[in-house]
Amino acid sequence: MQTALPESLLATPEGAEADAILRKCVHCGFCAPTCPTYQLLGDERDGPRGRIYLIKSLLEGVSDGAATRQHLDRCLTCRACETACPSGVQYGRLVDIGRAHAERKSLRPLPSRAIRWLMRRTLPQRVWFGAAMRVVQRLRPLMPSTLRRKVPAGVELAPWSPIPRARRMLMLKGCVQPALAPSINRAMARVLDAVRIQAIEVDEDTCCGALSHHLAAADEALDFARRNIDAWWPQIEAGAEAILVTASGCGTMVREYGHLLRHDAAYAEKAVRVSAMCRDPVEVLAAEDLTFARSDGDSTIVFHPPCSLQHGLKLAGRTEQLLSQLGYRLGGIRDSHLCCGSAGSYSILQPRISRELRARKLANLMASSPSLIATANIGCMSYLQEVSPVPVRHWIELIADALPAAAPATPSVDIDLGVPGAQ
Ligand code: SF4
Ligand code: SF4
């Protein structure tokens, strides 16, 4: 595609990057059928090709921010279009640049700014969000059933500590997951322990920054990234071999740290290393002996692959393959490449489109009458659970269920390295 971005914009890193991405697009339209919002709304401007054209016009100064923003707001950032594109157009990066530019060009209406500000101030704050969630969970029995389904029941985890091991991996705590589903990281730590790897969580880590990043608060997102790098660095220098992220949405963001901080002299090198160390659970466990977790396959489950897992981390099919190897009977899913509608803050900001996508996704997931839906991202899990007739769980919890309930699987101590902050 030919472009005519102003020289002043081309001189900036974002302008140069956007121009390079735009020039790769040949307007073939192969991406359109994979776009959930294009399928739903049937408007070219709500599909990837139309949005790319809108971003180009915006960056060239031909159109104003307000008109473009409406269509960019409706984009889920699911990146299904990226997977489908034969020309390698990095739509995810382009839409982030386009959104930031639209914000700068025209001010949002006050209610829209207010809700975005409120989300950015509350959701990424692990301690405050956790405290608020505990209060809400206490009120749960008094809530009407529709509201109760939005609030997961509180979970009291039995005390458990990983055994010191020679192999150690950091694990992101994140922001909302410890309050909504603390069982996920616990399950991950227990499974790692069973394959003789010690999970390390550090209290200083924070939100991965994805929420701020997708709400066009780029500087705030970078601050989250820097805080995580600082929090993890002592453990990385002490020999942690990977950074495990059990929410694929957060994993996609951590993988981007190297790119996002490339112009920060103090953090660029560290960020590249952190991104290279980031692993989804399936990348670690596919290489381990999980014989203990073999399923007798007596009931059908379905796996909902989050967009961040298949289009962001490019790990499509890997978790399904591992579960099948372990004997799980997996039901097939139509349109498994399509988003469930959760998409971070999308379900709050675009409720009508989001609910329609969830209804379609759930119908497809339930077509094989599964006893359970497994997935790999806290956002999809919570959102589907609100309306699902069957339990929705992180797949790592299924693997952990096969472990003995109380003591760690292996009572021996590999080696005590005395690493500070390990817990
Ligand atoms: S993004 Fe890719 S698939 Fe879509 S129109 Fe451009 S070149 Fe074609
Ligand atoms: S990221 Fe998803 S919603 Fe946005 S244009 Fe691409 S396919 Fe459509």
mmCIF file with all atom_site columns, C-alpha atoms in Angstrom, residues 196-386:
data_model
loop_
_atom_site.group_PDB
_atom_site.id
_atom_site.type_symbol
_atom_site.label_atom_id
_atom_site.label_alt_id
_atom_site.label_comp_id
_atom_site.label_asym_id
_atom_site.label_entity_id
_atom_site.label_seq_id
_atom_site.pdbx_PDB_ins_code
_atom_site.Cartn_x
_atom_site.Cartn_y
_atom_site.Cartn_z
_atom_site.occupancy
_atom_site.B_iso_or_equiv
_atom_site.pdbx_formal_charge
_atom_site.auth_seq_id
_atom_site.auth_comp_id
_atom_site.auth_asym_id
_atom_site.auth_atom_id
_atom_site.pdbx_PDB_model_num
ATOM 1   C CA . ARG A 1 196 ? 11.291  -31.136 39.892 1.00 0.00 ? 196 ARG A CA 1
ATOM 2   C CA . ILE A 1 197 ? 11.133  -27.439 39.058 1.00 0.00 ? 197 ILE A CA 1
ATOM 3   C CA . GLN A 1 198 ? 10.716  -24.812 41.776 1.00 0.00 ? 198 GLN A CA 1
ATOM 4   C CA . ALA A 1 199 ? 8.191   -22.039 41.108 1.00 0.00 ? 199 ALA A CA 1
ATOM 5   C CA . ILE A 1 200 ? 9.208   -18.632 42.411 1.00 0.00 ? 200 ILE A CA 1
ATOM 6   C CA . GLU A 1 201 ? 6.758   -15.781 42.926 1.00 0.00 ? 201 GLU A CA 1
ATOM 7   C CA . VAL A 1 202 ? 7.948   -12.343 43.992 1.00 0.00 ? 202 VAL A CA 1
ATOM 8   C CA . ASP A 1 203 ? 5.666   -9.923  45.817 1.00 0.00 ? 203 ASP A CA 1
ATOM 9   C CA . GLU A 1 204 ? 7.141   -6.946  43.968 1.00 0.00 ? 204 GLU A CA 1
ATOM 10  C CA . ASP A 1 205 ? 5.830   -7.944  40.535 1.00 0.00 ? 205 ASP A CA 1
ATOM 11  C CA . THR A 1 206 ? 2.713   -6.206  39.228 1.00 0.00 ? 206 THR A CA 1
ATOM 12  C CA . CYS A 1 207 ? 0.231   -6.036  36.359 1.00 0.00 ? 207 CYS A CA 1
ATOM 13  C CA . CYS A 1 208 ? 1.870   -6.987  33.041 1.00 0.00 ? 208 CYS A CA 1
ATOM 14  C CA . GLY A 1 209 ? 0.709   -3.643  31.609 1.00 0.00 ? 209 GLY A CA 1
ATOM 15  C CA . ALA A 1 210 ? -1.615  -5.047  28.934 1.00 0.00 ? 210 ALA A CA 1
ATOM 16  C CA . LEU A 1 211 ? -4.693  -3.187  30.183 1.00 0.00 ? 211 LEU A CA 1
ATOM 17  C CA . SER A 1 212 ? -2.953  0.208   30.017 1.00 0.00 ? 212 SER A CA 1
ATOM 18  C CA . HIS A 1 213 ? -1.297  -0.693  26.707 1.00 0.00 ? 213 HIS A CA 1
ATOM 19  C CA . HIS A 1 214 ? -4.596  -1.496  25.000 1.00 0.00 ? 214 HIS A CA 1
ATOM 20  C CA . LEU A 1 215 ? -6.255  1.573   26.507 1.00 0.00 ? 215 LEU A CA 1
ATOM 21  C CA . ALA A 1 216 ? -3.653  3.757   24.745 1.00 0.00 ? 216 ALA A CA 1
ATOM 22  C CA . ALA A 1 217 ? -1.832  4.610   27.993 1.00 0.00 ? 217 ALA A CA 1
ATOM 23  C CA . ALA A 1 218 ? 1.573   3.664   26.599 1.00 0.00 ? 218 ALA A CA 1
ATOM 24  C CA . ASP A 1 219 ? 3.758   5.327   29.247 1.00 0.00 ? 219 ASP A CA 1
ATOM 25  C CA . GLU A 1 220 ? 1.798   3.692   32.054 1.00 0.00 ? 220 GLU A CA 1
ATOM 26  C CA . ALA A 1 221 ? 2.206   0.282   30.381 1.00 0.00 ? 221 ALA A CA 1
ATOM 27  C CA . LEU A 1 222 ? 5.953   0.820   30.100 1.00 0.00 ? 222 LEU A CA 1
ATOM 28  C CA . ASP A 1 223 ? 6.132   1.671   33.816 1.00 0.00 ? 223 ASP A CA 1
ATOM 29  C CA . PHE A 1 224 ? 4.471   -1.661  34.627 1.00 0.00 ? 224 PHE A CA 1
ATOM 30  C CA . ALA A 1 225 ? 6.987   -3.417  32.391 1.00 0.00 ? 225 ALA A CA 1
ATOM 31  C CA . ARG A 1 226 ? 9.932   -1.700  34.105 1.00 0.00 ? 226 ARG A CA 1
ATOM 32  C CA . ARG A 1 227 ? 8.579   -2.588  37.556 1.00 0.00 ? 227 ARG A CA 1
ATOM 33  C CA . ASN A 1 228 ? 8.292   -6.245  36.582 1.00 0.00 ? 228 ASN A CA 1
ATOM 34  C CA . ILE A 1 229 ? 11.784  -6.302  35.129 1.00 0.00 ? 229 ILE A CA 1
ATOM 35  C CA . ASP A 1 230 ? 13.149  -4.792  38.355 1.00 0.00 ? 230 ASP A CA 1
ATOM 36  C CA . ALA A 1 231 ? 11.159  -7.290  40.434 1.00 0.00 ? 231 ALA A CA 1
ATOM 37  C CA . TRP A 1 232 ? 12.389  -10.312 38.469 1.00 0.00 ? 232 TRP A CA 1
ATOM 38  C CA . TRP A 1 233 ? 15.967  -9.272  37.821 1.00 0.00 ? 233 TRP A CA 1
ATOM 39  C CA . PRO A 1 234 ? 17.552  -10.576 41.073 1.00 0.00 ? 234 PRO A CA 1
ATOM 40  C CA . GLN A 1 235 ? 16.029  -14.008 40.425 1.00 0.00 ? 235 GLN A CA 1
ATOM 41  C CA . ILE A 1 236 ? 17.112  -13.943 36.773 1.00 0.00 ? 236 ILE A CA 1
ATOM 42  C CA . GLU A 1 237 ? 20.669  -13.153 37.802 1.00 0.00 ? 237 GLU A CA 1
ATOM 43  C CA . ALA A 1 238 ? 20.460  -15.923 40.404 1.00 0.00 ? 238 ALA A CA 1
ATOM 44  C CA . GLY A 1 239 ? 19.684  -18.465 37.676 1.00 0.00 ? 239 GLY A CA 1
ATOM 45  C CA . ALA A 1 240 ? 15.895  -18.612 37.138 1.00 0.00 ? 240 ALA A CA 1
ATOM 46  C CA . GLU A 1 241 ? 15.586  -20.272 33.752 1.00 0.00 ? 241 GLU A CA 1
ATOM 47  C CA . ALA A 1 242 ? 12.213  -18.924 32.581 1.00 0.00 ? 242 ALA A CA 1
ATOM 48  C CA . ILE A 1 243 ? 9.335   -16.604 33.415 1.00 0.00 ? 243 ILE A CA 1
ATOM 49  C CA . LEU A 1 244 ? 6.134   -18.596 33.407 1.00 0.00 ? 244 LEU A CA 1
ATOM 50  C CA . VAL A 1 245 ? 2.926   -16.736 32.718 1.00 0.00 ? 245 VAL A CA 1
ATOM 51  C CA . THR A 1 246 ? -0.251  -18.732 33.290 1.00 0.00 ? 246 THR A CA 1
ATOM 52  C CA . ALA A 1 247 ? -2.503  -16.118 31.647 1.00 0.00 ? 247 ALA A CA 1
ATOM 53  C CA . SER A 1 248 ? -1.794  -16.124 27.922 1.00 0.00 ? 248 SER A CA 1
ATOM 54  C CA . GLY A 1 249 ? -2.971  -12.502 27.619 1.00 0.00 ? 249 GLY A CA 1
ATOM 55  C CA . CYS A 1 250 ? -0.278  -11.407 30.070 1.00 0.00 ? 250 CYS A CA 1
ATOM 56  C CA . GLY A 1 251 ? 2.248   -13.718 28.391 1.00 0.00 ? 251 GLY A CA 1
ATOM 57  C CA . THR A 1 252 ? 1.653   -11.955 25.078 1.00 0.00 ? 252 THR A CA 1
ATOM 58  C CA . MET A 1 253 ? 2.370   -8.618  26.756 1.00 0.00 ? 253 MET A CA 1
ATOM 59  C CA . VAL A 1 254 ? 5.570   -9.797  28.501 1.00 0.00 ? 254 VAL A CA 1
ATOM 60  C CA . ARG A 1 255 ? 6.794   -11.119 25.127 1.00 0.00 ? 255 ARG A CA 1
ATOM 61  C CA . GLU A 1 256 ? 6.447   -7.541  23.845 1.00 0.00 ? 256 GLU A CA 1
ATOM 62  C CA . TYR A 1 257 ? 8.598   -5.922  26.561 1.00 0.00 ? 257 TYR A CA 1
ATOM 63  C CA . GLY A 1 258 ? 11.730  -6.165  24.441 1.00 0.00 ? 258 GLY A CA 1
ATOM 64  C CA . HIS A 1 259 ? 10.075  -4.350  21.557 1.00 0.00 ? 259 HIS A CA 1
ATOM 65  C CA . LEU A 1 260 ? 8.251   -1.769  23.663 1.00 0.00 ? 260 LEU A CA 1
ATOM 66  C CA . LEU A 1 261 ? 11.344  -0.787  25.664 1.00 0.00 ? 261 LEU A CA 1
ATOM 67  C CA . ARG A 1 262 ? 13.771  -0.880  22.731 1.00 0.00 ? 262 ARG A CA 1
ATOM 68  C CA . HIS A 1 263 ? 14.440  2.873   22.984 1.00 0.00 ? 263 HIS A CA 1
ATOM 69  C CA . ASP A 1 264 ? 14.941  2.896   26.761 1.00 0.00 ? 264 ASP A CA 1
ATOM 70  C CA . ALA A 1 265 ? 18.702  2.838   27.297 1.00 0.00 ? 265 ALA A CA 1
ATOM 71  C CA . ALA A 1 266 ? 18.380  1.653   30.899 1.00 0.00 ? 266 ALA A CA 1
ATOM 72  C CA . TYR A 1 267 ? 15.975  -1.211  30.194 1.00 0.00 ? 267 TYR A CA 1
ATOM 73  C CA . ALA A 1 268 ? 16.280  -2.234  26.532 1.00 0.00 ? 268 ALA A CA 1
ATOM 74  C CA . GLU A 1 269 ? 18.757  -5.069  27.082 1.00 0.00 ? 269 GLU A CA 1
ATOM 75  C CA . LYS A 1 270 ? 17.019  -6.407  30.166 1.00 0.00 ? 270 LYS A CA 1
ATOM 76  C CA . ALA A 1 271 ? 13.636  -6.241  28.438 1.00 0.00 ? 271 ALA A CA 1
ATOM 77  C CA . VAL A 1 272 ? 14.888  -8.339  25.512 1.00 0.00 ? 272 VAL A CA 1
ATOM 78  C CA . ARG A 1 273 ? 16.129  -10.972 27.965 1.00 0.00 ? 273 ARG A CA 1
ATOM 79  C CA . VAL A 1 274 ? 12.876  -10.973 29.925 1.00 0.00 ? 274 VAL A CA 1
ATOM 80  C CA . SER A 1 275 ? 10.807  -11.370 26.755 1.00 0.00 ? 275 SER A CA 1
ATOM 81  C CA . ALA A 1 276 ? 13.019  -14.231 25.594 1.00 0.00 ? 276 ALA A CA 1
ATOM 82  C CA . MET A 1 277 ? 12.526  -15.963 28.949 1.00 0.00 ? 277 MET A CA 1
ATOM 83  C CA . CYS A 1 278 ? 8.720   -15.666 28.909 1.00 0.00 ? 278 CYS A CA 1
ATOM 84  C CA . ARG A 1 279 ? 6.988   -19.043 28.603 1.00 0.00 ? 279 ARG A CA 1
ATOM 85  C CA . ASP A 1 280 ? 3.435   -20.286 28.450 1.00 0.00 ? 280 ASP A CA 1
ATOM 86  C CA . PRO A 1 281 ? 2.899   -23.415 30.606 1.00 0.00 ? 281 PRO A CA 1
ATOM 87  C CA . VAL A 1 282 ? 2.506   -25.608 27.528 1.00 0.00 ? 282 VAL A CA 1
ATOM 88  C CA . GLU A 1 283 ? 5.978   -24.646 26.284 1.00 0.00 ? 283 GLU A CA 1
ATOM 89  C CA . VAL A 1 284 ? 7.519   -25.864 29.525 1.00 0.00 ? 284 VAL A CA 1
ATOM 90  C CA . LEU A 1 285 ? 5.421   -28.943 30.184 1.00 0.00 ? 285 LEU A CA 1
ATOM 91  C CA . ALA A 1 286 ? 5.511   -30.393 26.672 1.00 0.00 ? 286 ALA A CA 1
ATOM 92  C CA . ALA A 1 287 ? 9.135   -31.319 27.381 1.00 0.00 ? 287 ALA A CA 1
ATOM 93  C CA . GLU A 1 288 ? 8.425   -32.923 30.796 1.00 0.00 ? 288 GLU A CA 1
ATOM 94  C CA . ASP A 1 289 ? 7.226   -36.363 31.848 1.00 0.00 ? 289 ASP A CA 1
ATOM 95  C CA . LEU A 1 290 ? 3.572   -35.902 32.847 1.00 0.00 ? 290 LEU A CA 1
ATOM 96  C CA . THR A 1 291 ? 2.712   -39.591 33.040 1.00 0.00 ? 291 THR A CA 1
ATOM 97  C CA . PHE A 1 292 ? 1.137   -38.992 36.471 1.00 0.00 ? 292 PHE A CA 1
ATOM 98  C CA . ALA A 1 293 ? -1.508  -36.807 34.824 1.00 0.00 ? 293 ALA A CA 1
ATOM 99  C CA . ARG A 1 294 ? -2.814  -39.364 32.334 1.00 0.00 ? 294 ARG A CA 1
ATOM 100 C CA . SER A 1 295 ? -6.580  -39.158 31.972 1.00 0.00 ? 295 SER A CA 1
ATOM 101 C CA . ASP A 1 296 ? -8.782  -42.209 31.515 1.00 0.00 ? 296 ASP A CA 1
ATOM 102 C CA . GLY A 1 297 ? -10.686 -40.134 28.939 1.00 0.00 ? 297 GLY A CA 1
ATOM 103 C CA . ASP A 1 298 ? -14.054 -41.147 30.342 1.00 0.00 ? 298 ASP A CA 1
ATOM 104 C CA . SER A 1 299 ? -15.672 -37.793 29.600 1.00 0.00 ? 299 SER A CA 1
ATOM 105 C CA . THR A 1 300 ? -15.386 -35.239 26.835 1.00 0.00 ? 300 THR A CA 1
ATOM 106 C CA . ILE A 1 301 ? -13.854 -31.836 27.502 1.00 0.00 ? 301 ILE A CA 1
ATOM 107 C CA . VAL A 1 302 ? -13.305 -28.933 25.110 1.00 0.00 ? 302 VAL A CA 1
ATOM 108 C CA . PHE A 1 303 ? -10.355 -26.584 25.006 1.00 0.00 ? 303 PHE A CA 1
ATOM 109 C CA . HIS A 1 304 ? -11.058 -22.934 24.215 1.00 0.00 ? 304 HIS A CA 1
ATOM 110 C CA . PRO A 1 305 ? -7.803  -21.506 22.807 1.00 0.00 ? 305 PRO A CA 1
ATOM 111 C CA . PRO A 1 306 ? -7.579  -17.831 23.834 1.00 0.00 ? 306 PRO A CA 1
ATOM 112 C CA . CYS A 1 307 ? -6.710  -15.418 21.019 1.00 0.00 ? 307 CYS A CA 1
ATOM 113 C CA . SER A 1 308 ? -3.605  -14.413 22.961 1.00 0.00 ? 308 SER A CA 1
ATOM 114 C CA . LEU A 1 309 ? -2.459  -18.051 22.955 1.00 0.00 ? 309 LEU A CA 1
ATOM 115 C CA . GLN A 1 310 ? -3.074  -18.777 19.280 1.00 0.00 ? 310 GLN A CA 1
ATOM 116 C CA . HIS A 1 311 ? -2.613  -15.381 17.594 1.00 0.00 ? 311 HIS A CA 1
ATOM 117 C CA . GLY A 1 312 ? -0.446  -13.550 20.159 1.00 0.00 ? 312 GLY A CA 1
ATOM 118 C CA . LEU A 1 313 ? 1.955   -16.267 21.350 1.00 0.00 ? 313 LEU A CA 1
ATOM 119 C CA . LYS A 1 314 ? 1.479   -18.294 18.121 1.00 0.00 ? 314 LYS A CA 1
ATOM 120 C CA . LEU A 1 315 ? 0.942   -21.529 20.071 1.00 0.00 ? 315 LEU A CA 1
ATOM 121 C CA . ALA A 1 316 ? -2.172  -22.707 18.232 1.00 0.00 ? 316 ALA A CA 1
ATOM 122 C CA . GLY A 1 317 ? -2.889  -26.404 18.744 1.00 0.00 ? 317 GLY A CA 1
ATOM 123 C CA . ARG A 1 318 ? -0.080  -27.025 21.252 1.00 0.00 ? 318 ARG A CA 1
ATOM 124 C CA . THR A 1 319 ? -2.206  -27.333 24.400 1.00 0.00 ? 319 THR A CA 1
ATOM 125 C CA . GLU A 1 320 ? -4.778  -29.489 22.615 1.00 0.00 ? 320 GLU A CA 1
ATOM 126 C CA . GLN A 1 321 ? -1.958  -31.766 21.440 1.00 0.00 ? 321 GLN A CA 1
ATOM 127 C CA . LEU A 1 322 ? -0.579  -32.123 24.969 1.00 0.00 ? 322 LEU A CA 1
ATOM 128 C CA . LEU A 1 323 ? -3.992  -32.839 26.482 1.00 0.00 ? 323 LEU A CA 1
ATOM 129 C CA . SER A 1 324 ? -4.691  -35.448 23.789 1.00 0.00 ? 324 SER A CA 1
ATOM 130 C CA . GLN A 1 325 ? -1.326  -37.118 24.458 1.00 0.00 ? 325 GLN A CA 1
ATOM 131 C CA . LEU A 1 326 ? -2.334  -37.316 28.121 1.00 0.00 ? 326 LEU A CA 1
ATOM 132 C CA . GLY A 1 327 ? -5.508  -39.197 27.212 1.00 0.00 ? 327 GLY A CA 1
ATOM 133 C CA . TYR A 1 328 ? -8.075  -36.405 27.458 1.00 0.00 ? 328 TYR A CA 1
ATOM 134 C CA . ARG A 1 329 ? -10.981 -36.850 25.074 1.00 0.00 ? 329 ARG A CA 1
ATOM 135 C CA . LEU A 1 330 ? -11.257 -33.469 23.338 1.00 0.00 ? 330 LEU A CA 1
ATOM 136 C CA . GLY A 1 331 ? -14.415 -32.361 21.575 1.00 0.00 ? 331 GLY A CA 1
ATOM 137 C CA . GLY A 1 332 ? -14.015 -30.451 18.312 1.00 0.00 ? 332 GLY A CA 1
ATOM 138 C CA . ILE A 1 333 ? -14.927 -26.758 18.108 1.00 0.00 ? 333 ILE A CA 1
ATOM 139 C CA . ARG A 1 334 ? -16.207 -24.851 15.120 1.00 0.00 ? 334 ARG A CA 1
ATOM 140 C CA . ASP A 1 335 ? -14.542 -21.464 14.539 1.00 0.00 ? 335 ASP A CA 1
ATOM 141 C CA . SER A 1 336 ? -11.995 -22.034 17.303 1.00 0.00 ? 336 SER A CA 1
ATOM 142 C CA . HIS A 1 337 ? -9.947  -19.115 15.901 1.00 0.00 ? 337 HIS A CA 1
ATOM 143 C CA . LEU A 1 338 ? -12.651 -16.618 16.900 1.00 0.00 ? 338 LEU A CA 1
ATOM 144 C CA . CYS A 1 339 ? -12.608 -14.525 20.075 1.00 0.00 ? 339 CYS A CA 1
ATOM 145 C CA . CYS A 1 340 ? -14.961 -15.272 22.996 1.00 0.00 ? 340 CYS A CA 1
ATOM 146 C CA . GLY A 1 341 ? -15.617 -11.540 23.453 1.00 0.00 ? 341 GLY A CA 1
ATOM 147 C CA . SER A 1 342 ? -13.701 -11.114 26.701 1.00 0.00 ? 342 SER A CA 1
ATOM 148 C CA . ALA A 1 343 ? -10.593 -9.402  25.264 1.00 0.00 ? 343 ALA A CA 1
ATOM 149 C CA . GLY A 1 344 ? -9.330  -7.634  28.391 1.00 0.00 ? 344 GLY A CA 1
ATOM 150 C CA . SER A 1 345 ? -11.460 -4.558  29.029 1.00 0.00 ? 345 SER A CA 1
ATOM 151 C CA . TYR A 1 346 ? -13.554 -5.109  25.876 1.00 0.00 ? 346 TYR A CA 1
ATOM 152 C CA . SER A 1 347 ? -16.410 -6.867  27.671 1.00 0.00 ? 347 SER A CA 1
ATOM 153 C CA . ILE A 1 348 ? -16.873 -3.737  29.824 1.00 0.00 ? 348 ILE A CA 1
ATOM 154 C CA . LEU A 1 349 ? -16.405 -1.174  27.063 1.00 0.00 ? 349 LEU A CA 1
ATOM 155 C CA . GLN A 1 350 ? -18.252 -2.937  24.225 1.00 0.00 ? 350 GLN A CA 1
ATOM 156 C CA . PRO A 1 351 ? -20.823 -5.101  26.045 1.00 0.00 ? 351 PRO A CA 1
ATOM 157 C CA . ARG A 1 352 ? -23.226 -5.650  23.139 1.00 0.00 ? 352 ARG A CA 1
ATOM 158 C CA . ILE A 1 353 ? -20.662 -7.037  20.683 1.00 0.00 ? 353 ILE A CA 1
ATOM 159 C CA . SER A 1 354 ? -18.885 -8.858  23.464 1.00 0.00 ? 354 SER A CA 1
ATOM 160 C CA . ARG A 1 355 ? -22.002 -10.730 24.653 1.00 0.00 ? 355 ARG A CA 1
ATOM 161 C CA . GLU A 1 356 ? -22.956 -11.723 21.124 1.00 0.00 ? 356 GLU A CA 1
ATOM 162 C CA . LEU A 1 357 ? -19.484 -13.162 20.537 1.00 0.00 ? 357 LEU A CA 1
ATOM 163 C CA . ARG A 1 358 ? -19.636 -15.027 23.838 1.00 0.00 ? 358 ARG A CA 1
ATOM 164 C CA . ALA A 1 359 ? -23.029 -16.523 22.985 1.00 0.00 ? 359 ALA A CA 1
ATOM 165 C CA . ARG A 1 360 ? -21.674 -17.763 19.644 1.00 0.00 ? 360 ARG A CA 1
ATOM 166 C CA . LYS A 1 361 ? -18.500 -19.098 21.250 1.00 0.00 ? 361 LYS A CA 1
ATOM 167 C CA . LEU A 1 362 ? -20.393 -20.926 23.968 1.00 0.00 ? 362 LEU A CA 1
ATOM 168 C CA . ALA A 1 363 ? -22.763 -22.518 21.450 1.00 0.00 ? 363 ALA A CA 1
ATOM 169 C CA . ASN A 1 364 ? -19.740 -23.811 19.520 1.00 0.00 ? 364 ASN A CA 1
ATOM 170 C CA . LEU A 1 365 ? -18.012 -25.024 22.678 1.00 0.00 ? 365 LEU A CA 1
ATOM 171 C CA . MET A 1 366 ? -21.103 -26.859 23.915 1.00 0.00 ? 366 MET A CA 1
ATOM 172 C CA . ALA A 1 367 ? -21.817 -28.556 20.579 1.00 0.00 ? 367 ALA A CA 1
ATOM 173 C CA . SER A 1 368 ? -19.938 -31.709 21.636 1.00 0.00 ? 368 SER A CA 1
ATOM 174 C CA . SER A 1 369 ? -21.714 -31.796 25.051 1.00 0.00 ? 369 SER A CA 1
ATOM 175 C CA . PRO A 1 370 ? -18.529 -31.494 27.099 1.00 0.00 ? 370 PRO A CA 1
ATOM 176 C CA . SER A 1 371 ? -18.441 -31.972 30.871 1.00 0.00 ? 371 SER A CA 1
ATOM 177 C CA . LEU A 1 372 ? -15.948 -29.110 31.186 1.00 0.00 ? 372 LEU A CA 1
ATOM 178 C CA . ILE A 1 373 ? -14.390 -26.242 29.233 1.00 0.00 ? 373 ILE A CA 1
ATOM 179 C CA . ALA A 1 374 ? -10.641 -25.830 29.639 1.00 0.00 ? 374 ALA A CA 1
ATOM 180 C CA . THR A 1 375 ? -8.800  -22.681 28.635 1.00 0.00 ? 375 THR A CA 1
ATOM 181 C CA . ALA A 1 376 ? -5.532  -20.796 29.238 1.00 0.00 ? 376 ALA A CA 1
ATOM 182 C CA . ASN A 1 377 ? -6.395  -17.212 30.154 1.00 0.00 ? 377 ASN A CA 1
ATOM 183 C CA . ILE A 1 378 ? -8.114  -15.796 33.228 1.00 0.00 ? 378 ILE A CA 1
ATOM 184 C CA . GLY A 1 379 ? -10.108 -13.279 31.152 1.00 0.00 ? 379 GLY A CA 1
ATOM 185 C CA . CYS A 1 380 ? -11.736 -15.899 28.908 1.00 0.00 ? 380 CYS A CA 1
ATOM 186 C CA . MET A 1 381 ? -12.221 -18.226 31.865 1.00 0.00 ? 381 MET A CA 1
ATOM 187 C CA . SER A 1 382 ? -14.085 -15.683 34.022 1.00 0.00 ? 382 SER A CA 1
ATOM 188 C CA . TYR A 1 383 ? -16.139 -14.341 31.144 1.00 0.00 ? 383 TYR A CA 1
ATOM 189 C CA . LEU A 1 384 ? -17.282 -17.741 29.865 1.00 0.00 ? 384 LEU A CA 1
ATOM 190 C CA . GLN A 1 385 ? -17.940 -19.000 33.401 1.00 0.00 ? 385 GLN A CA 1
ATOM 191 C CA . GLU A 1 386 ? -20.567 -16.267 33.893 1.00 0.00 ? 386 GLU A CA 1
#
